[in-house]
Amino acid sequence: MTRFQSDLLRVLDERGFIHQITHPDALDQAAKQGTVTGYIGFDATADSLHAGHLTQIMMLHWLQQTGHRPIALMGGGTTKIGDPSGKDTQRKLLDDATIAANIAGIRQSFDPFLQFGDSGNQALMVNNDDWLSSLGYIRFLRDFGVHFTINRMLTFDSVKLRLDREQPLTFLEFNYMLMQAYDFFELNERYGCTLQMGGSDQWGNIVNGVELCRRIAAAEGAEGSRDVCGLTTPLLTTASGKKMGKTENGAVWLNADRLSPYEYWQYWRNVEDADVVTMLTRFTTLPLDDIQRLGALGGAEINEAKKILATETTALLHGREAAEAAAETARQTFEQGGAADDLPSVTVAEAALAAGLPLFEPFTELGLISSKSEGRRHIKAGALKVNDAPATEEFSLTPEYLIDGRIKLSIGKKKHGLVVMSS
C-alpha cells in the first residue's frame, strides 16, 4: 500500500521517481489539498536536452498530469557560472548569444511532454537570467549571503569531490549554489512555487534553497509563508552501470534535428534486458499493470517488450506516427534484410561516387564508426557490411554498389545507414 495520500506523490513513488523529500508529510498534504507549483532547473549548455534529462522531464510531466503546475527553469544566468556538481573541471563559459540559442532549442525538447500557457496548471518556461543578471553584488551578499555558511557548503558533494581530488574549484563556481538557492526564493516570490525537484546529485543545492526560503520567512517573522519543499529522484544508470542517455556515439538527443526518430527508437530497442521494466515505468505512460505483464516475459519474448518500450518512448517524444514508422523501418531492416527509407543517410554527389568514395568516410559521417582503426577492426571481425555483404578489405564505394540509388552500410546486426546519390 502506498505511503502517500496525494496523487502526485503516489504516482511518483509507484514509478520510482522518489529518492529523498525534505518535508514529505507537508508536501503530501499540500498536493492533496490544492495545486502545487514545482520546478526543475536545466542548464543551457546545448541546444537540445538528451535522454539523460528524461527523468526530470517526466517528473514535470506527472506533476502536470496530477493537476499541478510545472516550471521548467532555464539556467540562462547560472549557465554563465557552471554547476560544479559531478564535475572535475570548470565548464567552458558560453556567451549570451549561444545561451539564448540553446534555450530556444531546448524549448522543443519540452513541448511533447508539457502543455505551456499562462493559466491554471499550464507549464511555464522561465529564465533565471531575468533576475540573476540584475543583482547588485553587495546587496545580494548582505541580504542573502548571511544565510549561508562556508562550513556547511564545504560538506556538499559537489565541493568535496573537487577538494578530495585536489582539482581547482573557482570562486565563480563556488557561488553556483547560492545562485540556485536564490532561484527558489525568486520563483516562490514571483509564482508561489513551493517545490524544487532534481536528481539526487542536486540534494545539497535543493536543501540550500529550501533553507534559504524558510530562514528569510523566519527573519521576516512570517513562518509558514514559505513552506517550501525539496524532492530528489534516484540517479539512473543501466544494469551494466553505464550512464543513462549515453551511447558510444554520444548523447541520445531529444530534438529531431539532432537525432532522428528512428535512431531514438533504436536506442530504446537496444536497452539491456534487465532495464526494460525500469525504463517502461519511468519513461512511458503505460499503466503499471501492463508494465508488470511485460516484465514477466522472458527468453525471446523480452524482445517484444523492448519493441513496445521503443515505440512508446518514441511516440511520447515524436508522435505515434513517427514511432510506428520507426518500428516498421526496423522490421524491414532486421526481419526482411531490406534498406528502409527512414534509415539515417548521407547524400553523396554523383561525381564523388564515380571517383571512388573511401569506404570509411560515410561510415564515419553516419556515426557507425568513430575512426578508421575501428572500421578496420570491424572488417577483421566480419561485422562491417556493404549491402548486407561483409567487407573483407578496405576499398572505395562506386556507382556499381548502388541498389535503387542507395548503398546500405551496416555494422553488425543493429547499426545501419544509407549512402544516397544526389540527382
CSV table of C-alpha atoms in Angstrom, one decimal:
chain,number,residue,atom,x,y,z
A,1,MET,CA,0.0,0.0,0.0
A,2,THR,CA,1.4,3.4,-0.9
A,3,ARG,CA,2.6,5.6,1.9
A,4,PHE,CA,1.2,8.8,0.3
A,5,GLN,CA,-2.3,10.2,0.0
A,6,SER,CA,-1.8,12.7,-2.8
A,7,ASP,CA,-2.0,11.6,-6.5
A,8,LEU,CA,1.3,13.4,-7.2
A,9,LEU,CA,3.5,11.6,-4.7
A,10,ARG,CA,1.7,8.3,-5.2
A,11,VAL,CA,2.4,8.3,-8.9
A,12,LEU,CA,6.0,9.5,-8.5
A,13,ASP,CA,6.5,6.8,-5.8
A,14,GLU,CA,4.9,4.0,-7.9
A,15,ARG,CA,7.0,4.9,-10.9
A,16,GLY,CA,10.3,5.0,-8.9
A,17,PHE,CA,10.9,8.7,-9.0
A,18,ILE,CA,11.3,9.4,-5.3
A,19,HIS,CA,14.7,9.3,-3.5
A,20,GLN,CA,14.5,12.0,-0.8
A,21,ILE,CA,12.0,14.6,0.3
A,22,THR,CA,12.8,17.4,2.7
A,23,HIS,CA,9.3,17.6,4.2
A,24,PRO,CA,7.3,14.6,3.0
A,25,ASP,CA,4.1,15.0,5.1
A,26,ALA,CA,3.8,18.7,4.4
A,27,LEU,CA,4.3,18.2,0.6
A,28,ASP,CA,1.8,15.3,0.6
A,29,GLN,CA,-0.9,17.3,2.3
A,30,ALA,CA,-0.3,20.4,0.1
A,31,ALA,CA,-0.5,18.2,-3.1
A,32,LYS,CA,-3.7,16.6,-1.7
A,33,GLN,CA,-5.4,19.8,-0.8
A,34,GLY,CA,-4.6,22.1,-3.7
A,35,THR,CA,-2.3,23.0,-6.6
A,36,VAL,CA,1.4,22.8,-6.0
A,37,THR,CA,3.8,24.7,-8.3
A,38,GLY,CA,7.1,22.9,-8.7
A,39,TYR,CA,10.2,23.4,-10.7
A,40,ILE,CA,13.3,21.8,-12.0
A,41,GLY,CA,16.3,23.7,-13.3
A,42,PHE,CA,18.1,22.9,-16.6
A,43,ASP,CA,21.5,24.3,-17.7
A,44,ALA,CA,21.5,25.9,-21.2
A,45,THR,CA,24.8,24.2,-22.3
A,46,ALA,CA,23.4,22.7,-25.5
A,47,ASP,CA,20.6,23.4,-27.9
A,48,SER,CA,18.7,20.2,-27.0
A,49,LEU,CA,18.1,18.1,-23.9
A,50,HIS,CA,19.0,14.4,-24.1
A,51,ALA,CA,17.7,11.1,-22.7
A,52,GLY,CA,19.7,11.6,-19.5
A,53,HIS,CA,17.2,14.5,-18.8
A,54,LEU,CA,14.1,12.4,-19.2
A,55,THR,CA,13.8,11.5,-15.6
A,56,GLN,CA,13.4,15.2,-14.7
A,57,ILE,CA,11.2,15.9,-17.7
A,58,MET,CA,8.9,13.0,-16.8
A,59,MET,CA,8.7,14.3,-13.2
A,60,LEU,CA,7.4,17.6,-14.6
A,61,HIS,CA,5.1,15.7,-16.9
A,62,TRP,CA,3.5,13.8,-14.0
A,63,LEU,CA,3.4,16.9,-11.9
A,64,GLN,CA,1.1,18.4,-14.5
A,65,GLN,CA,-0.8,15.3,-15.2
A,66,THR,CA,-1.8,15.1,-11.5
A,67,GLY,CA,-3.2,18.6,-11.5
A,68,HIS,CA,-0.2,20.7,-10.5
A,69,ARG,CA,1.8,23.4,-12.2
A,70,PRO,CA,5.3,22.7,-13.6
A,71,ILE,CA,8.0,25.3,-14.2
A,72,ALA,CA,11.0,24.5,-16.4
A,73,LEU,CA,13.6,26.9,-15.2
A,74,MET,CA,16.3,27.6,-17.8
A,75,GLY,CA,19.6,28.5,-16.3
A,76,GLY,CA,20.4,31.4,-18.6
A,77,GLY,CA,22.1,33.1,-15.7
A,78,THR,CA,23.7,30.1,-13.8
A,79,THR,CA,25.0,28.7,-17.1
A,80,LYS,CA,27.3,31.7,-17.1
A,81,ILE,CA,28.8,30.3,-14.0
A,82,GLY,CA,28.6,26.5,-14.4
A,83,ASP,CA,27.3,23.9,-12.0
A,84,PRO,CA,30.3,22.1,-10.3
A,85,SER,CA,28.2,19.1,-9.3
A,86,GLY,CA,29.8,15.9,-10.6
A,87,LYS,CA,32.5,17.8,-12.5
A,88,ASP,CA,36.2,17.6,-12.0
A,89,THR,CA,36.9,20.7,-14.1
A,90,GLN,CA,35.2,24.0,-14.8
A,91,ARG,CA,32.8,24.0,-17.7
A,92,LYS,CA,33.5,26.2,-20.7
A,93,LEU,CA,31.7,29.6,-20.2
A,94,LEU,CA,29.3,30.4,-23.0
A,95,ASP,CA,28.4,33.8,-24.4
A,96,ASP,CA,24.9,35.3,-24.2
A,97,ALA,CA,24.0,34.6,-27.9
A,98,THR,CA,24.9,30.9,-27.6
A,99,ILE,CA,22.9,30.6,-24.3
A,100,ALA,CA,19.9,32.2,-25.9
A,101,ALA,CA,20.1,29.9,-29.0
A,102,ASN,CA,20.4,26.9,-26.7
A,103,ILE,CA,17.3,27.9,-24.7
A,104,ALA,CA,15.3,28.3,-27.9
A,105,GLY,CA,16.3,24.8,-28.9
A,106,ILE,CA,15.6,23.3,-25.5
A,107,ARG,CA,12.0,24.5,-25.6
A,108,GLN,CA,11.5,22.0,-28.4
A,109,SER,CA,12.6,19.2,-26.1
A,110,PHE,CA,9.9,20.1,-23.6
A,111,ASP,CA,6.9,20.7,-26.0
A,112,PRO,CA,5.9,17.0,-26.4
A,113,PHE,CA,5.8,16.4,-22.6
A,114,LEU,CA,4.2,19.6,-21.2
A,115,GLN,CA,1.3,21.9,-22.1
A,116,PHE,CA,2.6,25.5,-21.8
A,117,GLY,CA,0.4,28.5,-21.0
A,118,ASP,CA,-0.4,31.3,-18.6
A,119,SER,CA,-3.4,29.9,-16.6
A,120,GLY,CA,-4.4,27.0,-14.4
A,121,ASN,CA,-1.8,24.3,-14.2
A,122,GLN,CA,-0.3,25.1,-17.6
A,123,ALA,CA,3.5,24.9,-17.6
A,124,LEU,CA,5.9,27.9,-17.6
A,125,MET,CA,9.3,28.2,-19.0
A,126,VAL,CA,11.3,30.8,-17.0
A,127,ASN,CA,14.9,32.1,-17.4
A,128,ASN,CA,16.8,32.8,-14.2
A,129,ASP,CA,18.9,35.4,-16.1
A,130,ASP,CA,15.9,37.6,-15.7
A,131,TRP,CA,16.8,38.2,-12.0
A,132,LEU,CA,20.4,37.0,-11.6
A,133,SER,CA,22.0,39.4,-14.1
A,134,SER,CA,20.4,42.4,-12.4
A,135,LEU,CA,21.5,41.5,-8.9
A,136,GLY,CA,23.6,44.1,-7.0
A,137,TYR,CA,26.6,42.1,-5.6
A,138,ILE,CA,26.9,44.0,-2.3
A,139,ARG,CA,23.1,43.9,-1.7
A,140,PHE,CA,22.9,40.2,-2.6
A,141,LEU,CA,25.7,39.3,-0.1
A,142,ARG,CA,24.1,41.4,2.7
A,143,ASP,CA,20.6,40.1,2.1
A,144,PHE,CA,21.2,36.5,1.2
A,145,GLY,CA,24.8,35.6,1.8
A,146,VAL,CA,24.3,35.9,5.5
A,147,HIS,CA,22.1,32.7,5.3
A,148,PHE,CA,24.9,30.5,4.1
A,149,THR,CA,28.0,29.3,6.0
A,150,ILE,CA,31.3,28.1,4.4
A,151,ASN,CA,31.3,25.3,6.9
A,152,ARG,CA,28.1,23.9,5.5
A,153,MET,CA,28.9,24.5,1.9
A,154,LEU,CA,32.2,22.5,2.3
A,155,THR,CA,30.2,19.4,3.2
A,156,PHE,CA,28.3,19.2,-0.1
A,157,ASP,CA,29.5,16.5,-2.5
A,158,SER,CA,29.9,19.0,-5.4
A,159,VAL,CA,32.6,20.8,-3.4
A,160,LYS,CA,34.1,17.8,-1.6
A,161,LEU,CA,34.6,16.0,-4.9
A,162,ARG,CA,36.9,18.7,-6.2
A,163,LEU,CA,38.7,19.2,-3.0
A,164,ASP,CA,39.3,15.5,-2.4
A,165,ARG,CA,40.7,15.1,-5.9
A,166,GLU,CA,42.8,18.3,-5.5
A,167,GLN,CA,41.0,19.8,-8.5
A,168,PRO,CA,40.6,23.6,-8.7
A,169,LEU,CA,37.2,25.0,-7.7
A,170,THR,CA,36.9,28.6,-8.7
A,171,PHE,CA,35.1,31.2,-6.6
A,172,LEU,CA,32.8,31.7,-9.5
A,173,GLU,CA,31.6,28.0,-9.3
A,174,PHE,CA,31.5,28.1,-5.6
A,175,ASN,CA,28.8,30.8,-5.9
A,176,TYR,CA,26.6,28.5,-8.1
A,177,MET,CA,24.9,27.0,-5.0
A,178,LEU,CA,24.0,30.5,-3.8
A,179,MET,CA,22.6,31.4,-7.2
A,180,GLN,CA,20.5,28.2,-7.3
A,181,ALA,CA,19.1,28.7,-3.8
A,182,TYR,CA,18.2,32.3,-4.8
A,183,ASP,CA,16.3,30.9,-7.8
A,184,PHE,CA,14.0,29.1,-5.4
A,185,PHE,CA,13.4,32.3,-3.5
A,186,GLU,CA,12.6,34.2,-6.6
A,187,LEU,CA,10.3,31.6,-8.0
A,188,ASN,CA,8.5,31.5,-4.7
A,189,GLU,CA,8.1,35.3,-4.7
A,190,ARG,CA,7.0,35.5,-8.4
A,191,TYR,CA,4.9,32.4,-8.9
A,192,GLY,CA,4.2,30.9,-5.5
A,193,CYS,CA,6.5,28.0,-6.3
A,194,THR,CA,6.8,25.7,-3.2
A,195,LEU,CA,8.6,22.6,-4.6
A,196,GLN,CA,12.0,22.1,-6.2
A,197,MET,CA,12.8,18.8,-7.8
A,198,GLY,CA,16.0,17.3,-9.3
A,199,GLY,CA,18.4,14.4,-9.3
A,200,SER,CA,19.9,13.1,-6.1
A,201,ASP,CA,23.2,14.8,-7.0
A,202,GLN,CA,21.4,18.1,-6.5
A,203,TRP,CA,20.3,17.4,-3.0
A,204,GLY,CA,22.7,19.8,-1.4
A,205,ASN,CA,21.7,22.6,-3.8
A,206,ILE,CA,18.0,21.9,-3.2
A,207,VAL,CA,18.3,21.9,0.6
A,208,ASN,CA,20.1,25.2,0.3
A,209,GLY,CA,17.1,26.7,-1.5
A,210,VAL,CA,14.6,25.2,1.0
A,211,GLU,CA,16.5,26.5,3.9
A,212,LEU,CA,17.0,30.0,2.4
A,213,CYS,CA,13.3,30.5,1.8
A,214,ARG,CA,12.4,29.3,5.3
A,215,ARG,CA,15.1,31.3,7.0
A,216,ILE,CA,14.1,34.5,5.2
A,217,ALA,CA,10.5,33.9,6.3
A,218,ALA,CA,11.6,33.4,9.9
A,219,ALA,CA,13.7,36.6,9.7
A,220,GLU,CA,10.7,38.5,8.5
A,221,GLY,CA,8.6,37.0,11.3
A,222,ALA,CA,6.4,35.2,8.7
A,223,GLU,CA,7.0,31.5,9.4
A,224,GLY,CA,4.7,29.3,7.3
A,225,SER,CA,4.6,31.8,4.5
A,226,ARG,CA,7.4,30.0,2.7
A,227,ASP,CA,6.6,26.3,3.4
A,228,VAL,CA,8.8,25.1,0.6
A,229,CYS,CA,9.9,21.5,0.0
A,230,GLY,CA,12.6,19.7,-2.0
A,231,LEU,CA,12.4,16.3,-3.7
A,232,THR,CA,15.1,14.3,-5.5
A,233,THR,CA,15.0,11.3,-7.7
A,234,PRO,CA,17.5,8.4,-7.8
A,235,LEU,CA,20.2,8.8,-10.4
A,236,LEU,CA,19.6,6.2,-13.1
A,237,THR,CA,22.2,4.0,-14.6
A,238,THR,CA,21.8,0.9,-16.8
A,239,ALA,CA,22.1,-2.6,-15.4
A,240,SER,CA,25.7,-2.6,-16.6
A,241,GLY,CA,26.5,0.6,-14.8
A,242,LYS,CA,26.5,2.9,-17.8
A,243,LYS,CA,25.2,6.5,-17.6
A,244,MET,CA,21.6,6.8,-18.8
A,245,GLY,CA,21.3,8.5,-22.2
A,246,LYS,CA,24.8,7.9,-23.4
A,247,THR,CA,26.0,5.7,-26.3
A,248,GLU,CA,29.3,5.1,-28.0
A,249,ASN,CA,28.5,7.9,-30.4
A,250,GLY,CA,27.5,10.4,-27.7
A,251,ALA,CA,24.3,11.8,-26.2
A,252,VAL,CA,20.8,10.5,-27.2
A,253,TRP,CA,19.4,13.9,-28.1
A,254,LEU,CA,15.6,14.6,-27.9
A,255,ASN,CA,15.3,17.1,-30.7
A,256,ALA,CA,14.7,15.5,-34.1
A,257,ASP,CA,17.2,17.7,-35.8
A,258,ARG,CA,19.9,16.2,-33.5
A,259,LEU,CA,18.7,12.6,-33.6
A,260,SER,CA,16.1,11.1,-35.9
A,261,PRO,CA,13.1,9.3,-34.6
A,262,TYR,CA,14.4,6.0,-36.0
A,263,GLU,CA,17.8,6.4,-34.1
A,264,TYR,CA,15.9,7.3,-31.0
A,265,TRP,CA,13.7,4.2,-31.4
A,266,GLN,CA,16.8,2.1,-31.8
A,267,TYR,CA,18.3,3.4,-28.6
A,268,TRP,CA,15.4,2.1,-26.6
A,269,ARG,CA,15.1,-1.1,-28.6
A,270,ASN,CA,18.6,-2.0,-27.6
A,271,VAL,CA,18.4,-1.5,-23.8
A,272,GLU,CA,19.6,-4.3,-21.7
A,273,ASP,CA,17.0,-7.0,-20.7
A,274,ALA,CA,17.3,-6.1,-17.0
A,275,ASP,CA,16.4,-2.5,-17.7
A,276,VAL,CA,13.2,-3.0,-19.6
A,277,VAL,CA,10.8,-2.8,-16.7
A,278,THR,CA,12.5,0.2,-15.1
A,279,MET,CA,12.5,2.1,-18.5
A,280,LEU,CA,8.9,1.3,-19.2
A,281,THR,CA,7.9,2.5,-15.7
A,282,ARG,CA,9.9,5.7,-15.8
A,283,PHE,CA,9.7,6.8,-19.4
A,284,THR,CA,6.3,5.7,-20.7
A,285,THR,CA,2.8,6.4,-19.6
A,286,LEU,CA,1.7,2.8,-19.9
A,287,PRO,CA,-0.4,1.5,-17.0
A,288,LEU,CA,1.6,-0.2,-14.3
A,289,ASP,CA,-0.4,-3.5,-14.7
A,290,ASP,CA,0.6,-3.6,-18.4
A,291,ILE,CA,4.2,-3.0,-17.5
A,292,GLN,CA,4.2,-5.7,-14.9
A,293,ARG,CA,2.8,-8.1,-17.5
A,294,LEU,CA,5.5,-7.2,-20.0
A,295,GLY,CA,8.1,-7.6,-17.2
A,296,ALA,CA,7.1,-11.2,-16.8
A,297,LEU,CA,8.1,-12.0,-20.3
A,298,GLY,CA,11.3,-14.0,-20.7
A,299,GLY,CA,13.5,-15.5,-23.3
A,300,ALA,CA,12.9,-14.3,-26.8
A,301,GLU,CA,9.7,-12.6,-25.7
A,302,ILE,CA,11.6,-9.9,-24.0
A,303,ASN,CA,12.4,-8.5,-27.4
A,304,GLU,CA,8.7,-7.8,-27.9
A,305,ALA,CA,8.7,-5.8,-24.6
A,306,LYS,CA,11.7,-3.9,-25.9
A,307,LYS,CA,9.8,-3.0,-29.1
A,308,ILE,CA,6.9,-1.8,-27.1
A,309,LEU,CA,9.3,0.3,-25.0
A,310,ALA,CA,10.9,1.8,-28.1
A,311,THR,CA,7.6,2.6,-29.7
A,312,GLU,CA,6.0,4.1,-26.6
A,313,THR,CA,9.0,6.3,-25.7
A,314,THR,CA,9.3,7.4,-29.3
A,315,ALA,CA,5.6,8.1,-29.6
A,316,LEU,CA,5.8,10.3,-26.4
A,317,LEU,CA,8.5,12.4,-27.9
A,318,HIS,CA,8.0,12.4,-31.7
A,319,GLY,CA,4.3,11.3,-32.0
A,320,ARG,CA,2.6,7.9,-32.7
A,321,GLU,CA,3.0,8.1,-36.5
A,322,ALA,CA,6.8,8.7,-36.3
A,323,ALA,CA,7.1,5.9,-33.7
A,324,GLU,CA,5.2,3.4,-35.8
A,325,ALA,CA,7.3,4.4,-38.9
A,326,ALA,CA,10.5,3.8,-37.0
A,327,ALA,CA,9.2,0.4,-35.8
A,328,GLU,CA,8.4,-0.5,-39.4
A,329,THR,CA,11.8,0.6,-40.6
A,330,ALA,CA,13.4,-1.6,-38.1
A,331,ARG,CA,11.2,-4.5,-39.1
A,332,GLN,CA,12.1,-4.2,-42.7
A,333,THR,CA,15.8,-3.8,-41.9
A,334,PHE,CA,16.2,-6.6,-39.4
A,335,GLU,CA,13.5,-9.1,-40.3
A,336,GLN,CA,13.5,-8.7,-44.1
A,337,GLY,CA,17.0,-7.6,-44.7
A,338,GLY,CA,15.9,-4.5,-46.6
A,339,ALA,CA,17.1,-0.9,-46.6
A,340,ALA,CA,14.1,1.2,-45.4
A,341,ASP,CA,13.9,4.8,-46.4
A,342,ASP,CA,13.9,6.1,-42.8
A,343,LEU,CA,17.4,4.8,-42.0
A,344,PRO,CA,20.0,7.5,-41.3
A,345,SER,CA,21.5,8.6,-44.6
A,346,VAL,CA,24.3,10.7,-46.1
A,347,THR,CA,23.9,12.2,-49.6
A,348,VAL,CA,26.9,11.9,-51.9
A,349,ALA,CA,27.4,13.7,-55.2
A,350,GLU,CA,27.4,11.6,-58.3
A,351,ALA,CA,30.9,12.8,-59.2
A,352,ALA,CA,32.3,11.9,-55.8
A,353,LEU,CA,30.9,8.4,-56.1
A,354,ALA,CA,32.2,8.0,-59.6
A,355,ALA,CA,35.7,9.0,-58.5
A,356,GLY,CA,35.5,6.4,-55.7
A,357,LEU,CA,34.3,7.2,-52.2
A,358,PRO,CA,36.7,6.0,-49.4
A,359,LEU,CA,34.9,3.2,-47.6
A,360,PHE,CA,35.2,4.6,-44.1
A,361,GLU,CA,34.1,8.1,-44.9
A,362,PRO,CA,30.3,7.6,-45.0
A,363,PHE,CA,30.6,5.1,-42.1
A,364,THR,CA,32.1,7.8,-40.0
A,365,GLU,CA,29.7,10.5,-41.1
A,366,LEU,CA,26.8,8.3,-40.2
A,367,GLY,CA,28.2,7.7,-36.8
A,368,LEU,CA,28.5,3.9,-37.4
A,369,ILE,CA,32.2,4.1,-36.6
A,370,SER,CA,34.4,6.7,-34.9
A,371,SER,CA,37.7,6.1,-36.7
A,372,LYS,CA,39.4,4.2,-39.5
A,373,SER,CA,41.1,1.9,-37.0
A,374,GLU,CA,37.6,1.0,-35.6
A,375,GLY,CA,36.5,0.3,-39.1
A,376,ARG,CA,39.4,-2.0,-39.8
A,377,ARG,CA,38.7,-3.9,-36.6
A,378,HIS,CA,35.1,-4.4,-37.8
A,379,ILE,CA,36.4,-5.7,-41.1
A,380,LYS,CA,38.6,-8.3,-39.4
A,381,ALA,CA,35.6,-9.4,-37.3
A,382,GLY,CA,33.3,-9.6,-40.4
A,383,ALA,CA,31.0,-7.0,-38.9
A,384,LEU,CA,31.4,-4.2,-41.5
A,385,LYS,CA,28.9,-4.8,-44.4
A,386,VAL,CA,28.0,-3.1,-47.6
A,387,ASN,CA,24.6,-4.1,-49.0
A,388,ASP,CA,24.5,-6.8,-46.3
A,389,ALA,CA,27.7,-8.4,-47.6
A,390,PRO,CA,30.7,-8.5,-45.3
A,391,ALA,CA,33.6,-6.4,-46.5
A,392,THR,CA,36.9,-8.4,-46.4
A,393,GLU,CA,39.1,-5.4,-47.1
A,394,GLU,CA,39.2,-1.6,-47.3
A,395,PHE,CA,38.0,-0.3,-50.7
A,396,SER,CA,36.2,2.6,-52.4
A,397,LEU,CA,32.5,2.8,-53.0
A,398,THR,CA,31.5,3.4,-56.6
A,399,PRO,CA,28.2,3.5,-58.5
A,400,GLU,CA,28.3,-0.2,-59.1
A,401,TYR,CA,27.3,-0.7,-55.4
A,402,LEU,CA,24.1,1.3,-55.9
A,403,ILE,CA,20.8,-0.5,-55.5
A,404,ASP,CA,17.8,1.7,-56.4
A,405,GLY,CA,20.0,4.7,-55.9
A,406,ARG,CA,21.3,3.7,-52.4
A,407,ILE,CA,24.0,1.8,-50.7
A,408,LYS,CA,23.2,0.1,-47.4
A,409,LEU,CA,26.0,0.3,-44.8
A,410,SER,CA,26.0,-1.8,-41.6
A,411,ILE,CA,28.0,-2.5,-38.5
A,412,GLY,CA,26.9,-5.9,-37.1
A,413,LYS,CA,23.1,-6.5,-36.9
A,414,LYS,CA,22.0,-3.3,-35.2
A,415,LYS,CA,23.7,-0.3,-36.8
A,416,HIS,CA,22.7,0.7,-40.3
A,417,GLY,CA,22.7,3.7,-42.6
A,418,LEU,CA,22.4,4.6,-46.3
A,419,VAL,CA,24.5,6.3,-48.9
A,420,VAL,CA,22.2,8.1,-51.3
A,421,MET,CA,23.5,9.5,-54.5
A,422,SER,CA,22.3,13.1,-55.2
A,423,SER,CA,20.4,13.5,-58.5
